[in-house]
mmCIF file of C-alpha atoms in Angstrom:
data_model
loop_
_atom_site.group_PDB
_atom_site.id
_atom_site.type_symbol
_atom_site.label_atom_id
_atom_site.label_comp_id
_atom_site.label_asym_id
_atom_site.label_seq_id
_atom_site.Cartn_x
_atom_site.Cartn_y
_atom_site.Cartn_z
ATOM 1 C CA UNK O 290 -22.127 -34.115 -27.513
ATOM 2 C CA UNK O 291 -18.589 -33.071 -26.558
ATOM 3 C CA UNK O 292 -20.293 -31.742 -23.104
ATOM 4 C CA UNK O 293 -22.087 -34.824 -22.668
ATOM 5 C CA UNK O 294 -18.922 -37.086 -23.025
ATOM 6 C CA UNK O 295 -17.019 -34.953 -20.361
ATOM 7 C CA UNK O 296 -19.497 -35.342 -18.270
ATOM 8 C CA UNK O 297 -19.363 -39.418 -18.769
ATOM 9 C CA UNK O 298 -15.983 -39.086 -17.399
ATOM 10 C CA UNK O 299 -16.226 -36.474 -14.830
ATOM 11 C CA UNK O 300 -18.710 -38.601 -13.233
ATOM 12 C CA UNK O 301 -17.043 -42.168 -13.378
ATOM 13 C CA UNK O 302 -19.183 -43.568 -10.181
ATOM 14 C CA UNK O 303 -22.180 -43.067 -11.928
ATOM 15 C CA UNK O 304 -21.105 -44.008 -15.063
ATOM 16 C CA UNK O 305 -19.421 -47.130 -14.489
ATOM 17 C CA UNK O 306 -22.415 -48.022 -12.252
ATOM 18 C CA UNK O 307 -24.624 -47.359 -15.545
ATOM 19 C CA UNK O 308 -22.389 -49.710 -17.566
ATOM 20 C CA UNK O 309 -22.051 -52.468 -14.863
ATOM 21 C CA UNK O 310 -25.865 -52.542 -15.187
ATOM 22 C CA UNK O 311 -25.714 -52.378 -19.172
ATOM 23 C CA UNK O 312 -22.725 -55.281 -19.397
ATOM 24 C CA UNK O 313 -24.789 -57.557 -16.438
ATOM 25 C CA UNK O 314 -27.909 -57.081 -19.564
ATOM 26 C CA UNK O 315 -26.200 -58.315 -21.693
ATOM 27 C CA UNK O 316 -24.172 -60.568 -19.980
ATOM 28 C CA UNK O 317 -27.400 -62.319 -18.167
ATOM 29 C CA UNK O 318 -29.337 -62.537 -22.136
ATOM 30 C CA UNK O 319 -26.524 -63.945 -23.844
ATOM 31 C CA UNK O 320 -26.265 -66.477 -20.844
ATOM 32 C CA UNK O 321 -29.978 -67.764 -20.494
ATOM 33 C CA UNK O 322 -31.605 -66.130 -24.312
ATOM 34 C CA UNK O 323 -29.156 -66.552 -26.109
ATOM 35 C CA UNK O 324 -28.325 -69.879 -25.077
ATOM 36 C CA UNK O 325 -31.915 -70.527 -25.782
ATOM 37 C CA UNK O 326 -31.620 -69.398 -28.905
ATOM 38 C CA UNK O 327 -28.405 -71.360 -29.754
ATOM 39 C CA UNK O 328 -30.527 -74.188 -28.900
ATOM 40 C CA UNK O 329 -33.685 -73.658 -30.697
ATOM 41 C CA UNK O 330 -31.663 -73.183 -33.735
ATOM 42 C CA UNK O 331 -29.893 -76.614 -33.602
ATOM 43 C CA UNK O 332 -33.074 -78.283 -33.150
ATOM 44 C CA UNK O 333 -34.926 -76.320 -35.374
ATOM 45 C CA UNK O 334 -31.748 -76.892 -37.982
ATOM 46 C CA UNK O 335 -32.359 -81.018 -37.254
ATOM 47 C CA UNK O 336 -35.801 -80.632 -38.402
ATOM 48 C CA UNK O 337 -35.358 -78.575 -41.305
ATOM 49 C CA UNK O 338 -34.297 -81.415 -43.712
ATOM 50 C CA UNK O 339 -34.654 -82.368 -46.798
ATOM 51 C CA UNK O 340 -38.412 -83.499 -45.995
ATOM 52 C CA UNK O 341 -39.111 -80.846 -43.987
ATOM 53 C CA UNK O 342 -38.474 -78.729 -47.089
ATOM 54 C CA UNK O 343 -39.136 -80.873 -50.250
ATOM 55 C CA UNK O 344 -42.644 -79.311 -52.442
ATOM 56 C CA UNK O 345 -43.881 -81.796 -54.510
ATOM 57 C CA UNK O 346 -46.145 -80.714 -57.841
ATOM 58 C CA UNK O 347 -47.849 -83.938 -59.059
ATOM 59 C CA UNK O 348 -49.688 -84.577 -62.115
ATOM 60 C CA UNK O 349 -52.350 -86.468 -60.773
ATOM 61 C CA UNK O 350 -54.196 -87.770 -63.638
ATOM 62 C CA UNK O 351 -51.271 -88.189 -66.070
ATOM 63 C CA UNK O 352 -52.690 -85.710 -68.943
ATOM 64 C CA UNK O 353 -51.960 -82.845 -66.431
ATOM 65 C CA UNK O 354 -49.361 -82.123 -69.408
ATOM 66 C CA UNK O 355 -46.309 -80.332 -66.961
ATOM 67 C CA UNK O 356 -44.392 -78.233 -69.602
ATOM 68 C CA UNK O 357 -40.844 -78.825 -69.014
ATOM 69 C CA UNK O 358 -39.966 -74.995 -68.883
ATOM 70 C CA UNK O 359 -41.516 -74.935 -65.380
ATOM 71 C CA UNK O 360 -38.198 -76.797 -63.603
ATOM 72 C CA UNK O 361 -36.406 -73.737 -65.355
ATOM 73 C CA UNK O 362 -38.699 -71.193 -64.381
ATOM 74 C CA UNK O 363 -39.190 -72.319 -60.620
ATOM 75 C CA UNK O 364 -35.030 -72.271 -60.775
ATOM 76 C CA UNK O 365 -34.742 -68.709 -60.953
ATOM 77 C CA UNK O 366 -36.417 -68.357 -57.561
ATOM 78 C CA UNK O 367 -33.902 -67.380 -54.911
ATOM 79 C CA UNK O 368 -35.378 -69.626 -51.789
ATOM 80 C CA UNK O 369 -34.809 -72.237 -54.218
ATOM 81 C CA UNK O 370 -31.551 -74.780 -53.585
ATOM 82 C CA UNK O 371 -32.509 -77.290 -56.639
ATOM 83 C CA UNK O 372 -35.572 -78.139 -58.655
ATOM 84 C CA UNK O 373 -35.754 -81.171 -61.172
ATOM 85 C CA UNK O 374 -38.743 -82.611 -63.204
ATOM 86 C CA UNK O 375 -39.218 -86.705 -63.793
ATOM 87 C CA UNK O 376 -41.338 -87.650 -66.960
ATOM 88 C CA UNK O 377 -43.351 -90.979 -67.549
ATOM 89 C CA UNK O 378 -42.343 -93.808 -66.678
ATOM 90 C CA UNK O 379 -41.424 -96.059 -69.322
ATOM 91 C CA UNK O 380 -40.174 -100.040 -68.635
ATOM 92 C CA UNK O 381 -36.602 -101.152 -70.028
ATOM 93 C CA UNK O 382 -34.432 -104.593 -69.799
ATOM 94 C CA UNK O 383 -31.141 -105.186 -69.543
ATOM 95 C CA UNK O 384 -30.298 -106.829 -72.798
ATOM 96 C CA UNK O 385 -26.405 -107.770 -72.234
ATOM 97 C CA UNK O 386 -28.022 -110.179 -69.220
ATOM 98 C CA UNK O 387 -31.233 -111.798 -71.352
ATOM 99 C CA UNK O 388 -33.475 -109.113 -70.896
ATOM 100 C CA UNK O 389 -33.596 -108.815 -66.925
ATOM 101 C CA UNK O 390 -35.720 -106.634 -65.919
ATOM 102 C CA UNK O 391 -38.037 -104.889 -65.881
ATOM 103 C CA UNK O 392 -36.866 -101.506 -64.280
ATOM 104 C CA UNK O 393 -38.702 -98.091 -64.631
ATOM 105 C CA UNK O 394 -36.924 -95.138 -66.734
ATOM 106 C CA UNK O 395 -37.544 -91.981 -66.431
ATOM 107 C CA UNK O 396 -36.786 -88.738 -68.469
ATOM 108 C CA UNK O 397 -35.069 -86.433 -66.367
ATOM 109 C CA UNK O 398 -35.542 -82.401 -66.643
ATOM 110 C CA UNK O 399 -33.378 -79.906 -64.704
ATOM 111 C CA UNK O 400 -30.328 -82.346 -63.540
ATOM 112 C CA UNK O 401 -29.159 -84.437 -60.829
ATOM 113 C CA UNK O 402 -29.832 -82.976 -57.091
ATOM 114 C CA UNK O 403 -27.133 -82.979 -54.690
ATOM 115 C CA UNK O 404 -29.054 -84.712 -52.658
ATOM 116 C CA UNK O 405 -28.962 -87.525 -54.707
ATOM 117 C CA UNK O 406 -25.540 -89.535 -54.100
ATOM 118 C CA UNK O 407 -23.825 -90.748 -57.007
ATOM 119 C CA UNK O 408 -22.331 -94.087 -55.731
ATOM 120 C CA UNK O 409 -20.100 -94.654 -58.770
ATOM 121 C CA UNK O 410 -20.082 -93.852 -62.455
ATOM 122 C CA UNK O 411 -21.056 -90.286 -63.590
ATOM 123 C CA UNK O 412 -23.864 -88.364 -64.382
ATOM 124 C CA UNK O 413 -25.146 -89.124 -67.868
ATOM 125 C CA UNK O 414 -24.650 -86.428 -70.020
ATOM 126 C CA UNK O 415 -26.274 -87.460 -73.365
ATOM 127 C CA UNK O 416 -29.873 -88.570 -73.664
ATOM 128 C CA UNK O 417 -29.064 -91.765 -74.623
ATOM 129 C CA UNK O 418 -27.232 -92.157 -71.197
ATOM 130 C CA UNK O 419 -28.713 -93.333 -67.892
ATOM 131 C CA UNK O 420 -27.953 -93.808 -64.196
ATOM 132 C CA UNK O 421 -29.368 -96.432 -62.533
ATOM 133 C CA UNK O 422 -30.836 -96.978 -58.950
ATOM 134 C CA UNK O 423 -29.330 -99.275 -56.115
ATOM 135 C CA UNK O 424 -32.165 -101.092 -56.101
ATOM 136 C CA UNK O 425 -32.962 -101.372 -60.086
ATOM 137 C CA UNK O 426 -29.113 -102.418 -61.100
ATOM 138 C CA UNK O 427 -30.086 -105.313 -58.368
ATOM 139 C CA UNK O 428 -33.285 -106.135 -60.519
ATOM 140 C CA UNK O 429 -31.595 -105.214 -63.580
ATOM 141 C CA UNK O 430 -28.765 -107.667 -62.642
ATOM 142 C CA UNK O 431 -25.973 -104.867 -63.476
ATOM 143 C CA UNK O 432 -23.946 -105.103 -60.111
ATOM 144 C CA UNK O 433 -20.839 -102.811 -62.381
ATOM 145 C CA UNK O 434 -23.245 -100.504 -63.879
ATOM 146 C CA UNK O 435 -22.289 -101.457 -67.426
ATOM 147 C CA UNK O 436 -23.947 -102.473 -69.902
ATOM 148 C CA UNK O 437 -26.940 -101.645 -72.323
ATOM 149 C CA UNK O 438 -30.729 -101.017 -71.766
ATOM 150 C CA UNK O 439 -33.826 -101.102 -74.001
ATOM 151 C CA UNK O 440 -37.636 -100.175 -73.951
ATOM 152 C CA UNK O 441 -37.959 -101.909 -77.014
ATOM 153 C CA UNK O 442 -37.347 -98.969 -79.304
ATOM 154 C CA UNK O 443 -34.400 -97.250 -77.684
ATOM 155 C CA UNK O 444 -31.210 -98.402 -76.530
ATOM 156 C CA UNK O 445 -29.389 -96.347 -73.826
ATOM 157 C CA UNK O 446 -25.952 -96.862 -72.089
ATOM 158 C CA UNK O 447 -25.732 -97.002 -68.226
ATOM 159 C CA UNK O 448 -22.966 -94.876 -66.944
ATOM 160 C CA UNK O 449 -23.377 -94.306 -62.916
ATOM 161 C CA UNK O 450 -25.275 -95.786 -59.982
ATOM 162 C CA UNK O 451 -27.505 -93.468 -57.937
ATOM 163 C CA UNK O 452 -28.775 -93.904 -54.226
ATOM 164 C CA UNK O 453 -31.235 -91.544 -53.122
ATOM 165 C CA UNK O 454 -31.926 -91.053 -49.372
ATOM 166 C CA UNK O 455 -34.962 -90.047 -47.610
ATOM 167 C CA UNK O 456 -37.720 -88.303 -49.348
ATOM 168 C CA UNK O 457 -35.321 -89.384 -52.426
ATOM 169 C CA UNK O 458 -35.191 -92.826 -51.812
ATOM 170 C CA UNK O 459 -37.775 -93.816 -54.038
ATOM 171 C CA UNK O 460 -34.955 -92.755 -56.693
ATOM 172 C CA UNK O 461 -33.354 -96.213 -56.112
ATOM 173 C CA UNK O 462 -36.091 -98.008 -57.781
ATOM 174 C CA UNK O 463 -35.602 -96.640 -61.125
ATOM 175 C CA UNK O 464 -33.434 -95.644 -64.084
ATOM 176 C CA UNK O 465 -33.226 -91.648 -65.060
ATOM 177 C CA UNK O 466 -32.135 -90.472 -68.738
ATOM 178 C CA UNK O 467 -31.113 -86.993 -69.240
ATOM 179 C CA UNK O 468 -34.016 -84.964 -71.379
ATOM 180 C CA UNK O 469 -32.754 -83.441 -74.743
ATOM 181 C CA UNK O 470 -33.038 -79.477 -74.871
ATOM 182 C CA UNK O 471 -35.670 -79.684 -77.377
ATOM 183 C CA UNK O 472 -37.656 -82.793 -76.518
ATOM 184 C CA UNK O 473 -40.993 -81.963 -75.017
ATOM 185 C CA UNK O 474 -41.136 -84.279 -72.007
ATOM 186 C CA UNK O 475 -44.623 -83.953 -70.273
ATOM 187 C CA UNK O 476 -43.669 -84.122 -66.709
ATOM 188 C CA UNK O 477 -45.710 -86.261 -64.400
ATOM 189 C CA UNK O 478 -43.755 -84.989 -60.774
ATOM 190 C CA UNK O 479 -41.605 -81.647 -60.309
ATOM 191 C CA UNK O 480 -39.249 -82.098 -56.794
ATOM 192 C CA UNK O 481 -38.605 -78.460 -55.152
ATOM 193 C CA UNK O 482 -36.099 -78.005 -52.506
ATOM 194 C CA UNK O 483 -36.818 -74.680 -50.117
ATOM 195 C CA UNK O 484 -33.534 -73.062 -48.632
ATOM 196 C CA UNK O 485 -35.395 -73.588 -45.693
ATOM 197 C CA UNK O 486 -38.354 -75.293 -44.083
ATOM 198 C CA UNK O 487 -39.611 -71.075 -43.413
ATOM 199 C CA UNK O 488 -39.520 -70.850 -46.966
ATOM 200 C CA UNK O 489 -41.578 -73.792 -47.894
ATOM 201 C CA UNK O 490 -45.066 -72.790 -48.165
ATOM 202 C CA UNK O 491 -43.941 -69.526 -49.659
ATOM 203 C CA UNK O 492 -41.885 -71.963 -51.810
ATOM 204 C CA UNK O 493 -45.135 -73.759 -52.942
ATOM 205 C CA UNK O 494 -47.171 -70.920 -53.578
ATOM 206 C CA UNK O 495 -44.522 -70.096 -56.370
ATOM 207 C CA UNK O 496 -44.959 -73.246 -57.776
ATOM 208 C CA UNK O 497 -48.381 -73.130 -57.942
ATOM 209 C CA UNK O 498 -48.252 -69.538 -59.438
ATOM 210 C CA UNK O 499 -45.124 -70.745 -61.818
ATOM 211 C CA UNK O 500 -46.464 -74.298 -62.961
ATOM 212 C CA UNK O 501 -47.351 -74.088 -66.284
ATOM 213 C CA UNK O 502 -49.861 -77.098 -67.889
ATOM 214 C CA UNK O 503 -52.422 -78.080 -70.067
ATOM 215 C CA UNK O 504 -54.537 -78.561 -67.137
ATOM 216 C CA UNK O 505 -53.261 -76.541 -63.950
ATOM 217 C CA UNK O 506 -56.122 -77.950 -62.157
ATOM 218 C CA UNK O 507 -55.060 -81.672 -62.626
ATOM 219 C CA UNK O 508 -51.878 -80.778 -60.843
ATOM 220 C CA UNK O 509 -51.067 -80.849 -57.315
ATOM 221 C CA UNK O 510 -48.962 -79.025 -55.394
ATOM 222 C CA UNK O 511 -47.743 -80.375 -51.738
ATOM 223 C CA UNK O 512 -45.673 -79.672 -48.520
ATOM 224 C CA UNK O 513 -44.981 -81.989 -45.905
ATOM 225 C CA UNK O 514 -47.466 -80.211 -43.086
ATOM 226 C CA UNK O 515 -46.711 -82.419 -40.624
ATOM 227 C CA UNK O 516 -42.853 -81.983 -40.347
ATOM 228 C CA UNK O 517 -43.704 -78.218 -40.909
ATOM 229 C CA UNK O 518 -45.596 -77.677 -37.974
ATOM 230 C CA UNK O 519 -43.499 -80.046 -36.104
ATOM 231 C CA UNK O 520 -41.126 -77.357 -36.632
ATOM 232 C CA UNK O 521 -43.307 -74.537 -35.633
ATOM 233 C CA UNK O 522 -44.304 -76.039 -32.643
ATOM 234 C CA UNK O 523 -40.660 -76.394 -31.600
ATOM 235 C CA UNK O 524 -39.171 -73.219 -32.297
ATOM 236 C CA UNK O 525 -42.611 -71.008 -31.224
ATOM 237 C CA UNK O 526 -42.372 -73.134 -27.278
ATOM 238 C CA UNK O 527 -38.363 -72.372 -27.428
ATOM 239 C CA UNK O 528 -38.869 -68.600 -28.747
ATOM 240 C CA UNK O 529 -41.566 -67.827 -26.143
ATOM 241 C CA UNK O 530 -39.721 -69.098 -23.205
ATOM 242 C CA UNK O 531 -36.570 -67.114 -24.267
ATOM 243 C CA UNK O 532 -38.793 -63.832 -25.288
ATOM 244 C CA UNK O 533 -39.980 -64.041 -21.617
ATOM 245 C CA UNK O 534 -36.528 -64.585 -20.215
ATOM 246 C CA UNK O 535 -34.892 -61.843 -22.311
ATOM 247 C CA UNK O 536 -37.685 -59.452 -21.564
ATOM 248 C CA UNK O 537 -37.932 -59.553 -17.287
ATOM 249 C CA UNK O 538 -34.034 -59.434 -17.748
ATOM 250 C CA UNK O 539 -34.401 -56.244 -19.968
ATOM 251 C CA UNK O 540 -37.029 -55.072 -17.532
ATOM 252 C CA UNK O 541 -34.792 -55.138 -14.344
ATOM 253 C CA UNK O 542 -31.821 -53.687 -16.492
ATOM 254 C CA UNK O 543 -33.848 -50.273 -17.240
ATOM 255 C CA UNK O 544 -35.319 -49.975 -13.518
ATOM 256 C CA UNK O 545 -31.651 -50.000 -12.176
ATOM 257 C CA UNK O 546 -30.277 -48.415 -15.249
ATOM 258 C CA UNK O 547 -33.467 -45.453 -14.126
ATOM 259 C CA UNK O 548 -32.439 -45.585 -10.609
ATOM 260 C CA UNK O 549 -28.453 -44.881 -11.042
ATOM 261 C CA UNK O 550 -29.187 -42.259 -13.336
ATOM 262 C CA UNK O 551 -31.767 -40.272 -11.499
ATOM 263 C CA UNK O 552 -29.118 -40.644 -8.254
ATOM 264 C CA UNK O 553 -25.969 -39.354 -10.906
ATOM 265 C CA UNK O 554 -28.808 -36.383 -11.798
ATOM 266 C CA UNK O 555 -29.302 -35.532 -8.613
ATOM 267 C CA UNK O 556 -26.105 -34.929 -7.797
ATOM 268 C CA UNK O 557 -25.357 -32.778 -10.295
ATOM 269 C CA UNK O 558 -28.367 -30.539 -9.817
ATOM 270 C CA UNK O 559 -26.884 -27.208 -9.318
ATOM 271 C CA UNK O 560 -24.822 -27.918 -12.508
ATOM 272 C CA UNK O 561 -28.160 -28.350 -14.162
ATOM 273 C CA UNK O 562 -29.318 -25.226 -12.200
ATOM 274 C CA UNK O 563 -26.386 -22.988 -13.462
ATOM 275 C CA UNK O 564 -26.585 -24.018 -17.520
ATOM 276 C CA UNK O 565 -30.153 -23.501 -17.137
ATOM 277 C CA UNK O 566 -29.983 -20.445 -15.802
ATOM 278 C CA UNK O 567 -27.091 -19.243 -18.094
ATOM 279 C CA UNK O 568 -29.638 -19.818 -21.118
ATOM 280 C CA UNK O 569 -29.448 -23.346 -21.600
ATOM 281 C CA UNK O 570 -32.230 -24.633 -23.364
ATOM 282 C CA UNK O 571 -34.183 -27.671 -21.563
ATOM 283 C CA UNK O 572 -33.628 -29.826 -24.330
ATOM 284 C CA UNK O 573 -29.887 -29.221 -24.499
ATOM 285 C CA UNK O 574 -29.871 -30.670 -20.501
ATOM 286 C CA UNK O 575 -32.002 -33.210 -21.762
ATOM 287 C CA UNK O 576 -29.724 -34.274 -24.602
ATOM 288 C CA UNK O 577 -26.313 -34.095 -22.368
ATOM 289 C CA UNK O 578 -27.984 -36.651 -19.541
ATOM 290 C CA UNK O 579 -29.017 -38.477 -22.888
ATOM 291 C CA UNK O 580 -25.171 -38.636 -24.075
ATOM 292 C CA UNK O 581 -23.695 -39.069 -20.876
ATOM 293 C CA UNK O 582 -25.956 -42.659 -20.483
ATOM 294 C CA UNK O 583 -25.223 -43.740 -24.524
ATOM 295 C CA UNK O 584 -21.651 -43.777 -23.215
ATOM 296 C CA UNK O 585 -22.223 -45.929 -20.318
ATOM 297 C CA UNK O 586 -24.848 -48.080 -22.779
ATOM 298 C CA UNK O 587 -22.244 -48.734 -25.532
ATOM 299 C CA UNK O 588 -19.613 -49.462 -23.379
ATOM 300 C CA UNK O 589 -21.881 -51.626 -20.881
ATOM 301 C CA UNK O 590 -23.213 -53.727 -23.963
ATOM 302 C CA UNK O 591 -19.561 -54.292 -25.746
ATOM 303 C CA UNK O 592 -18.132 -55.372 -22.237
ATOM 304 C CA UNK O 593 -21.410 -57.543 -21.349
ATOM 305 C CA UNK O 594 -21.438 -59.157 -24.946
ATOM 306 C CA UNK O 595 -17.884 -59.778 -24.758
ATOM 307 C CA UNK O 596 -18.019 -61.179 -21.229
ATOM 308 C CA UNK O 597 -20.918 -63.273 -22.542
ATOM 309 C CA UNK O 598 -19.685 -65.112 -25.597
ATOM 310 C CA UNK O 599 -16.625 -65.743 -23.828
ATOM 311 C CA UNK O 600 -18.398 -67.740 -21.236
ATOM 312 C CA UNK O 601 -20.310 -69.603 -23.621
ATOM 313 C CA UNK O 602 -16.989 -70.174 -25.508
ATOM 314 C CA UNK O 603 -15.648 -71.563 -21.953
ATOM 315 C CA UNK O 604 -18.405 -73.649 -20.981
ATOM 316 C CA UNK O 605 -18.641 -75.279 -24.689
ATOM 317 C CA UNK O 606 -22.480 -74.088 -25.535
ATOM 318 C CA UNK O 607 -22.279 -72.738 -28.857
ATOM 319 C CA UNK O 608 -22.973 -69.199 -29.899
ATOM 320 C CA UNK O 609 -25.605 -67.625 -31.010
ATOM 321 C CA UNK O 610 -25.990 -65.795 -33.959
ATOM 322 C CA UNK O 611 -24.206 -62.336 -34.746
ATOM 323 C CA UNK O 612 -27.493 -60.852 -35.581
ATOM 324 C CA UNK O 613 -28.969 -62.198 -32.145
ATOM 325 C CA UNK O 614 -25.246 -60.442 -30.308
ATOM 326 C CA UNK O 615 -25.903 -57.271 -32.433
ATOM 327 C CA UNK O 616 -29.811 -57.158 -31.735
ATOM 328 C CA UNK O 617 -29.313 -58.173 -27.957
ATOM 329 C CA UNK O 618 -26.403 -54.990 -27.499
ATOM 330 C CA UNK O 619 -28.417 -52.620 -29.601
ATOM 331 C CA UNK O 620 -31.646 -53.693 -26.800
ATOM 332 C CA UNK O 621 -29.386 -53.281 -23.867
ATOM 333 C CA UNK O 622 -28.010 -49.623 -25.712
ATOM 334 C CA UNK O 623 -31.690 -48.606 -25.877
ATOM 335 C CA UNK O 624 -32.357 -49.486 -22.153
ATOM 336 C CA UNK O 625 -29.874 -47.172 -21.166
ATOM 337 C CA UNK O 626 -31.843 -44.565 -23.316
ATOM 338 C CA UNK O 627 -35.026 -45.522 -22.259
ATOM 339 C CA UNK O 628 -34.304 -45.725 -18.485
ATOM 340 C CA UNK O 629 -32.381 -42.020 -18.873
ATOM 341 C CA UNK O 630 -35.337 -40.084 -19.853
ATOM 342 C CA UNK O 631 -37.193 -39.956 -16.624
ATOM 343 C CA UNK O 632 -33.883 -38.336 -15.086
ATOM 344 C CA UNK O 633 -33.444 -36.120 -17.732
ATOM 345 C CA UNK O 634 -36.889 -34.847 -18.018
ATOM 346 C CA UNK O 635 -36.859 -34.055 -14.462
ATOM 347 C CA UNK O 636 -33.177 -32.493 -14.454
ATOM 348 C CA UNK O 637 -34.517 -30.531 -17.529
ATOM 349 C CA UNK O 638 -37.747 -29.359 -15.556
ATOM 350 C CA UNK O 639 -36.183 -28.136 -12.123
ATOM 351 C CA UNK O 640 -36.377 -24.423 -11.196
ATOM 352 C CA UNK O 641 -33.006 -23.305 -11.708
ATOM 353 C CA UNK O 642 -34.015 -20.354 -9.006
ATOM 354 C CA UNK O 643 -34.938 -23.191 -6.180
ATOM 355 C CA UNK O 644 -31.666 -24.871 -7.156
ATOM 356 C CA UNK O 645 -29.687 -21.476 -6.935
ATOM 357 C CA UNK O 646 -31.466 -20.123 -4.066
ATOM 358 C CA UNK O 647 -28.971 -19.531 -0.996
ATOM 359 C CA UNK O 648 -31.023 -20.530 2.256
#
């Protein structure tokens, strides 16, 4: 090692010609992939919204019989951001404004998603508390969100106005009561949010593993498909273009990277010649031509990525990922490696004698 980094530096022509071609690598991927890859992560990020994500598990013959432990269960998972459960649907009145109305209600299991704004009020936190809907406090006639409701044989305080947007939306048309702990609420719909749309299927195979009913067959478990392969369309016609890019870069980068080395080899051949024939082993030569270009490499890819993500700083294009930097200096390390072996195998395999020889 200590021979191979002495040699890095008493060869600086060759070895700041190996990390020229190392930093233009990196410099040239950062600049056209990872651009690319900047890209095809906004537009993947656009898609992957709440629909994009949402898994629905419907009960679709209402005697399904959803135990409520399943919004708990499906909680614990960790490409989970929120889960809640909606019960029957049961019709109440406003009965401070002569029983306008109707309005569903809704038991709710697992709590309010952040997804769902709350446009004033609170979140109830008793069962006999509700929020209501944009678009039921209009039917309702309860433009303050105060007052009383009533199914007939329950009377429940309304405490906050809800708008849901999106997938969500149908939210407005309704009232939701918290569930009490130990009331047995049969739920008829269970909303899953994936951390990501890449996560969704995986997401509702859980579900389907986790549901737990009186019927599993009666219930059905669903993704939206379309916005998922949307999505997969996208990002595979993005990531194959960049792939393509990145890889004829990386190509070029280990030809040259070959060609300097094999001319820095060459001109050391009667220092090859001399360790060999003072007992050096073949794969000690190999190993110092080995650690001479991982010098160049390193330093190459920290200069190219710097270079590189200060351009894309300057021209306002936003960065890529660290992981993509790391993965894209770590590929333009191993080029250095890769195109150094040829050289080294051949320095390893001269004849020191030939080399030696005195015409």
């Amino acid at each position: 090692m200590r021979d191979g980094v002495l040699t890095a530096r008493a060869q600086p022509v060759a070895t700041a010609t190996a990390a020229l071609v190392v930093a233009l690598v990196t410099l040239v991927t950062l600049l056209t992939t990872g651009r690319a890859a900047a890209t095809e992560a906004e537009v993947v990020a656009s898609i992957d919204a709440v629909g994009t994500r949402l898994v629905v598990a419907t009960d679709t013959t209402g005697e399904a019989g959803i135990d409520p432990a399943t919004v708990a269960a499906i909680a614990e998972l960790s490409s989970v951001t929120w889960v809640f459960g909606l019960g029957p649907a049961t019709d109440v009145e406003n009965v401070a404004a002569g029983h306008a109305g109707p309005a569903p209600l809704r038991a709710l299991v697992g709590g309010l998603p952040s997804d769902v704004a709350l446009a004033a009020g609170r979140a109830p936190a008793t069962p006999d508390e509700v929020v209501v809907g944009s678009s039921a406090a209009t039917a309702l006639r309860m433009p303050d969100v105060a007052g009383a409701l009533s199914d007939g044989a329950r009377r429940y305080a309304a405490v906050g106005l809800v708008e849901g947007t999106g997938p969500l939306s149908f939210l407005d048309d309704g009232a939701l009561r918290m569930a009490a702990p130990d009331e047995d609420v049969p739920l008829r719909y269970v909303y899953v949010l994936a951390a990501s749309a890449t996560h969704a299927q995986d997401v509702a195979d859980a579900v389907r593993a986790l549901v737990v009913a009186d019927a599993p067959s009666a219930v059905d478990v669903s993704v939206s498909s379309g916005a998922l392969e949307l999505r997969d369309v996208i990002a595979g016609r993005l990531g194959a273009s960049s792939r393509q890019t990145m890889a004829g870069v990386l190509g070029v980068g280990l030809v040259l990277v070959t060609v300097t080395m094999l001319g820095a080899v060459a001109g050391r051949r009667r220092d090859f010649g001399r360790r060999r024939a003072l007992g050096a082993t073949r794969s000690a030569v190999v190993s110092l031509v080995l650690v001479q270009s991982s010098c160049a490499g390193l330093a190459g890819a920290v200069l190219g990525a710097a270079s590189g993500l200060a351009v894309l700083s300057a021209t306002g294009v936003a960065w890529p990922t660290a992981q993509f930097v790391a993965g894209v200096m770590v590929l333009a390390a191993l080029v250095t490696l890769v195109g150094s072996v040829p050289p080294a195998v051949a320095a390893a395999r001269a004849d020191p004698v030939r080399i030696l020889r005195v015409p």
